[in-house]
mmCIF file of C-alpha atoms in Angstrom:
data_model
loop_
_atom_site.group_PDB
_atom_site.id
_atom_site.type_symbol
_atom_site.label_atom_id
_atom_site.label_comp_id
_atom_site.label_asym_id
_atom_site.label_seq_id
_atom_site.Cartn_x
_atom_site.Cartn_y
_atom_site.Cartn_z
ATOM 1 C CA MET A 382 0.000 0.000 0.000
ATOM 2 C CA HIS A 383 1.373 3.375 -1.061
ATOM 3 C CA LEU A 384 1.100 6.491 1.085
ATOM 4 C CA ARG A 385 -1.399 8.877 -0.449
ATOM 5 C CA LYS A 386 0.405 11.735 -2.149
ATOM 6 C CA ARG A 387 -0.716 14.910 -3.852
ATOM 7 C CA VAL A 388 0.741 14.746 -7.353
ATOM 8 C CA LEU A 389 0.882 17.274 -10.193
ATOM 9 C CA VAL A 390 1.154 15.986 -13.764
ATOM 10 C CA THR A 391 1.878 18.600 -16.430
ATOM 11 C CA GLY A 392 0.966 17.400 -19.891
ATOM 12 C CA GLY A 393 -1.443 15.153 -18.029
ATOM 13 C CA SER A 394 -4.098 15.057 -20.729
ATOM 14 C CA GLY A 395 -1.655 13.811 -23.371
ATOM 15 C CA PHE A 396 -1.252 10.163 -24.290
ATOM 16 C CA LEU A 397 1.427 9.282 -21.726
ATOM 17 C CA GLY A 398 0.196 11.792 -19.151
ATOM 18 C CA SER A 399 -3.319 10.391 -19.117
ATOM 19 C CA HIS A 400 -1.994 6.873 -18.509
ATOM 20 C CA LEU A 401 0.249 8.180 -15.734
ATOM 21 C CA CYS A 402 -2.706 10.006 -14.132
ATOM 22 C CA ALA A 403 -4.784 6.816 -14.222
ATOM 23 C CA ARG A 404 -1.993 4.787 -12.648
ATOM 24 C CA LEU A 405 -1.425 7.361 -9.897
ATOM 25 C CA LEU A 406 -5.161 7.331 -9.132
ATOM 26 C CA ASP A 407 -5.090 3.515 -9.034
ATOM 27 C CA GLU A 408 -2.303 3.811 -6.435
ATOM 28 C CA GLY A 409 -4.601 6.003 -4.302
ATOM 29 C CA HIS A 410 -3.006 9.389 -4.924
ATOM 30 C CA GLU A 411 -4.684 12.761 -5.406
ATOM 31 C CA VAL A 412 -3.882 13.907 -8.960
ATOM 32 C CA LEU A 413 -3.802 17.448 -10.302
ATOM 33 C CA CYS A 414 -3.690 17.142 -14.083
ATOM 34 C CA VAL A 415 -2.464 20.194 -15.986
ATOM 35 C CA ASP A 416 -4.100 20.555 -19.391
ATOM 36 C CA ASN A 417 -2.803 23.512 -21.376
ATOM 37 C CA PHE A 418 -5.067 26.113 -22.901
ATOM 38 C CA PHE A 419 -4.516 24.766 -26.433
ATOM 39 C CA SER A 420 -4.834 21.045 -25.758
ATOM 40 C CA SER A 421 -7.147 18.968 -27.896
ATOM 41 C CA ALA A 422 -6.334 15.817 -25.906
ATOM 42 C CA ARG A 423 -8.834 16.386 -23.114
ATOM 43 C CA SER A 424 -10.749 13.291 -24.214
ATOM 44 C CA ASN A 425 -7.800 11.211 -22.917
ATOM 45 C CA VAL A 426 -8.805 12.036 -19.331
ATOM 46 C CA GLU A 427 -12.615 12.034 -19.686
ATOM 47 C CA GLU A 428 -12.919 8.708 -17.870
ATOM 48 C CA LEU A 429 -10.961 10.130 -14.913
ATOM 49 C CA MET A 430 -13.143 13.219 -14.454
ATOM 50 C CA ASP A 431 -15.611 11.505 -12.083
ATOM 51 C CA ASN A 432 -12.864 10.467 -9.663
ATOM 52 C CA LYS A 433 -12.971 12.701 -6.566
ATOM 53 C CA ARG A 434 -9.171 12.549 -6.293
ATOM 54 C CA PHE A 435 -8.703 13.910 -9.837
ATOM 55 C CA GLU A 436 -8.680 17.588 -10.735
ATOM 56 C CA LEU A 437 -8.146 19.021 -14.217
ATOM 57 C CA LEU A 438 -6.379 22.383 -14.204
ATOM 58 C CA ARG A 439 -6.374 24.611 -17.278
ATOM 59 C CA HIS A 440 -2.846 25.969 -17.184
ATOM 60 C CA ASP A 441 0.223 26.309 -19.375
ATOM 61 C CA VAL A 442 3.821 26.018 -18.155
ATOM 62 C CA THR A 443 4.557 29.310 -19.908
ATOM 63 C CA PHE A 444 3.110 30.786 -16.682
ATOM 64 C CA PRO A 445 4.250 29.962 -13.135
ATOM 65 C CA LEU A 446 2.048 27.618 -11.123
ATOM 66 C CA PHE A 447 2.310 27.712 -7.350
ATOM 67 C CA VAL A 448 0.722 24.627 -5.836
ATOM 68 C CA GLU A 449 1.906 22.515 -2.927
ATOM 69 C CA VAL A 450 2.368 18.895 -3.940
ATOM 70 C CA ASP A 451 4.517 15.913 -3.016
ATOM 71 C CA GLU A 452 5.556 15.033 -6.565
ATOM 72 C CA ILE A 453 5.610 16.689 -9.982
ATOM 73 C CA TYR A 454 5.771 14.802 -13.248
ATOM 74 C CA ASN A 455 6.622 17.292 -15.990
ATOM 75 C CA LEU A 456 5.480 15.828 -19.284
ATOM 76 C CA ALA A 457 4.462 19.208 -20.727
ATOM 77 C CA ALA A 458 6.253 19.960 -23.984
ATOM 78 C CA GLN A 459 5.956 21.294 -27.461
ATOM 79 C CA SER A 460 7.245 17.954 -28.693
ATOM 80 C CA HIS A 461 7.011 18.158 -32.470
ATOM 81 C CA VAL A 462 10.560 18.467 -33.785
ATOM 82 C CA GLY A 463 9.454 19.919 -37.134
ATOM 83 C CA VAL A 464 7.180 22.486 -35.481
ATOM 84 C CA SER A 465 10.058 23.558 -33.238
ATOM 85 C CA PHE A 466 11.777 25.136 -36.248
ATOM 86 C CA ASP A 467 8.653 27.215 -37.021
ATOM 87 C CA ALA A 468 7.889 28.004 -33.369
ATOM 88 C CA ALA A 469 11.340 28.071 -31.801
ATOM 89 C CA GLU A 470 10.536 30.767 -29.236
ATOM 90 C CA TYR A 471 7.380 29.017 -28.021
ATOM 91 C CA THR A 472 9.249 25.689 -27.910
ATOM 92 C CA GLY A 473 11.938 27.262 -25.735
ATOM 93 C CA ASP A 474 9.324 28.900 -23.531
ATOM 94 C CA VAL A 475 7.572 25.581 -22.830
ATOM 95 C CA ASP A 476 10.350 22.998 -23.002
ATOM 96 C CA ALA A 477 13.181 25.026 -21.424
ATOM 97 C CA LEU A 478 11.753 27.868 -19.368
ATOM 98 C CA GLY A 479 8.731 25.774 -18.342
ATOM 99 C CA VAL A 480 11.129 23.489 -16.465
ATOM 100 C CA LEU A 481 12.771 26.499 -14.813
ATOM 101 C CA ARG A 482 9.362 27.872 -13.760
ATOM 102 C CA ILE A 483 8.527 24.559 -12.073
ATOM 103 C CA LEU A 484 11.875 24.453 -10.297
ATOM 104 C CA GLU A 485 11.546 28.057 -9.147
ATOM 105 C CA ALA A 486 7.966 27.534 -7.904
ATOM 106 C CA VAL A 487 9.092 24.543 -5.852
ATOM 107 C CA HIS A 488 11.949 26.614 -4.437
ATOM 108 C CA MET A 489 9.782 29.673 -3.711
ATOM 109 C CA LEU A 490 7.233 27.502 -1.864
ATOM 110 C CA GLY A 491 10.031 26.034 0.260
ATOM 111 C CA MET A 492 9.434 22.509 -1.030
ATOM 112 C CA ASP A 493 13.052 21.875 -2.108
ATOM 113 C CA LYS A 494 13.476 18.993 0.361
ATOM 114 C CA THR A 495 9.957 17.558 0.232
ATOM 115 C CA CYS A 496 8.835 17.630 -3.422
ATOM 116 C CA ARG A 497 10.186 15.157 -5.952
ATOM 117 C CA ILE A 498 10.281 16.282 -9.580
ATOM 118 C CA TYR A 499 10.371 13.923 -12.543
ATOM 119 C CA GLN A 500 11.356 15.529 -15.844
ATOM 120 C CA ALA A 501 10.482 13.817 -19.126
ATOM 121 C CA SER A 502 13.385 13.832 -21.531
ATOM 122 C CA THR A 503 13.998 12.726 -25.099
ATOM 123 C CA SER A 504 16.495 10.833 -27.213
ATOM 124 C CA GLU A 505 16.583 13.985 -29.352
ATOM 125 C CA LEU A 506 19.185 15.294 -26.874
ATOM 126 C CA TYR A 507 21.693 12.997 -28.552
ATOM 127 C CA GLY A 508 20.812 14.151 -32.074
ATOM 128 C CA LYS A 509 23.564 12.830 -34.288
ATOM 129 C CA VAL A 510 24.107 9.214 -33.249
ATOM 130 C CA GLU A 511 27.740 8.899 -32.238
ATOM 131 C CA GLU A 512 27.514 5.497 -30.564
ATOM 132 C CA VAL A 513 25.086 2.603 -30.274
ATOM 133 C CA PRO A 514 23.700 1.935 -27.802
ATOM 134 C CA GLN A 515 23.597 5.382 -26.234
ATOM 135 C CA ASN A 516 24.102 5.696 -22.486
ATOM 136 C CA GLU A 517 24.525 8.322 -19.761
ATOM 137 C CA ASN A 518 28.022 9.123 -21.040
ATOM 138 C CA THR A 519 27.064 9.617 -24.693
ATOM 139 C CA PRO A 520 27.665 13.276 -25.591
ATOM 140 C CA PHE A 521 24.698 15.479 -26.459
ATOM 141 C CA HIS A 522 24.510 16.777 -29.998
ATOM 142 C CA PRO A 523 21.049 18.374 -30.405
ATOM 143 C CA PHE A 524 19.882 19.164 -33.941
ATOM 144 C CA SER A 525 16.631 21.103 -33.441
ATOM 145 C CA PRO A 526 15.165 23.882 -31.297
ATOM 146 C CA TYR A 527 13.150 21.159 -29.541
ATOM 147 C CA ALA A 528 16.289 19.195 -28.640
ATOM 148 C CA VAL A 529 18.149 22.319 -27.488
ATOM 149 C CA ALA A 530 15.204 23.384 -25.294
ATOM 150 C CA LYS A 531 14.945 19.898 -23.762
ATOM 151 C CA GLN A 532 18.699 19.974 -23.145
ATOM 152 C CA TYR A 533 18.302 23.247 -21.218
ATOM 153 C CA GLY A 534 15.608 21.580 -19.083
ATOM 154 C CA PHE A 535 17.874 18.588 -18.503
ATOM 155 C CA TRP A 536 20.754 20.772 -17.283
ATOM 156 C CA MET A 537 18.523 22.968 -15.112
ATOM 157 C CA MET A 538 17.127 19.875 -13.365
ATOM 158 C CA LYS A 539 20.656 18.667 -12.766
ATOM 159 C CA GLU A 540 21.780 22.085 -11.515
ATOM 160 C CA TYR A 541 18.857 22.451 -9.098
ATOM 161 C CA ARG A 542 19.484 18.939 -7.773
#
């Protein structure tokens, strides 16, 4: 039996996020699911809406969110590599600065020691394949605004740790 936690899932209405929300609810946790203003994936969480421990928040990581939780799963991203070339600034705002906003909110609320943060990453960080298989020591070689923004998020998580 797991201890009941209050959990925030950004990108929670997406494909992976909705499955994560369902699993966390199955484990008995209270789940705050962040669905951005532009999301068309809300149908992924429709079956969860009647659960009293589930709350859907209309929010976008381009704005700070101050909420006290035990864990944060950041799955929010502008994750289309091709689109990242056409919307590089927005991609950086969500995928890079969105991570920083989460880290800063946790710090400002004094939850540095109590809140665990899980940051979704991508193989796009490696870009040009320099070795197979890739591992933690494989150098990053990003080839898109998406990959560069995700790399910023990766390093900020590491720095705040």
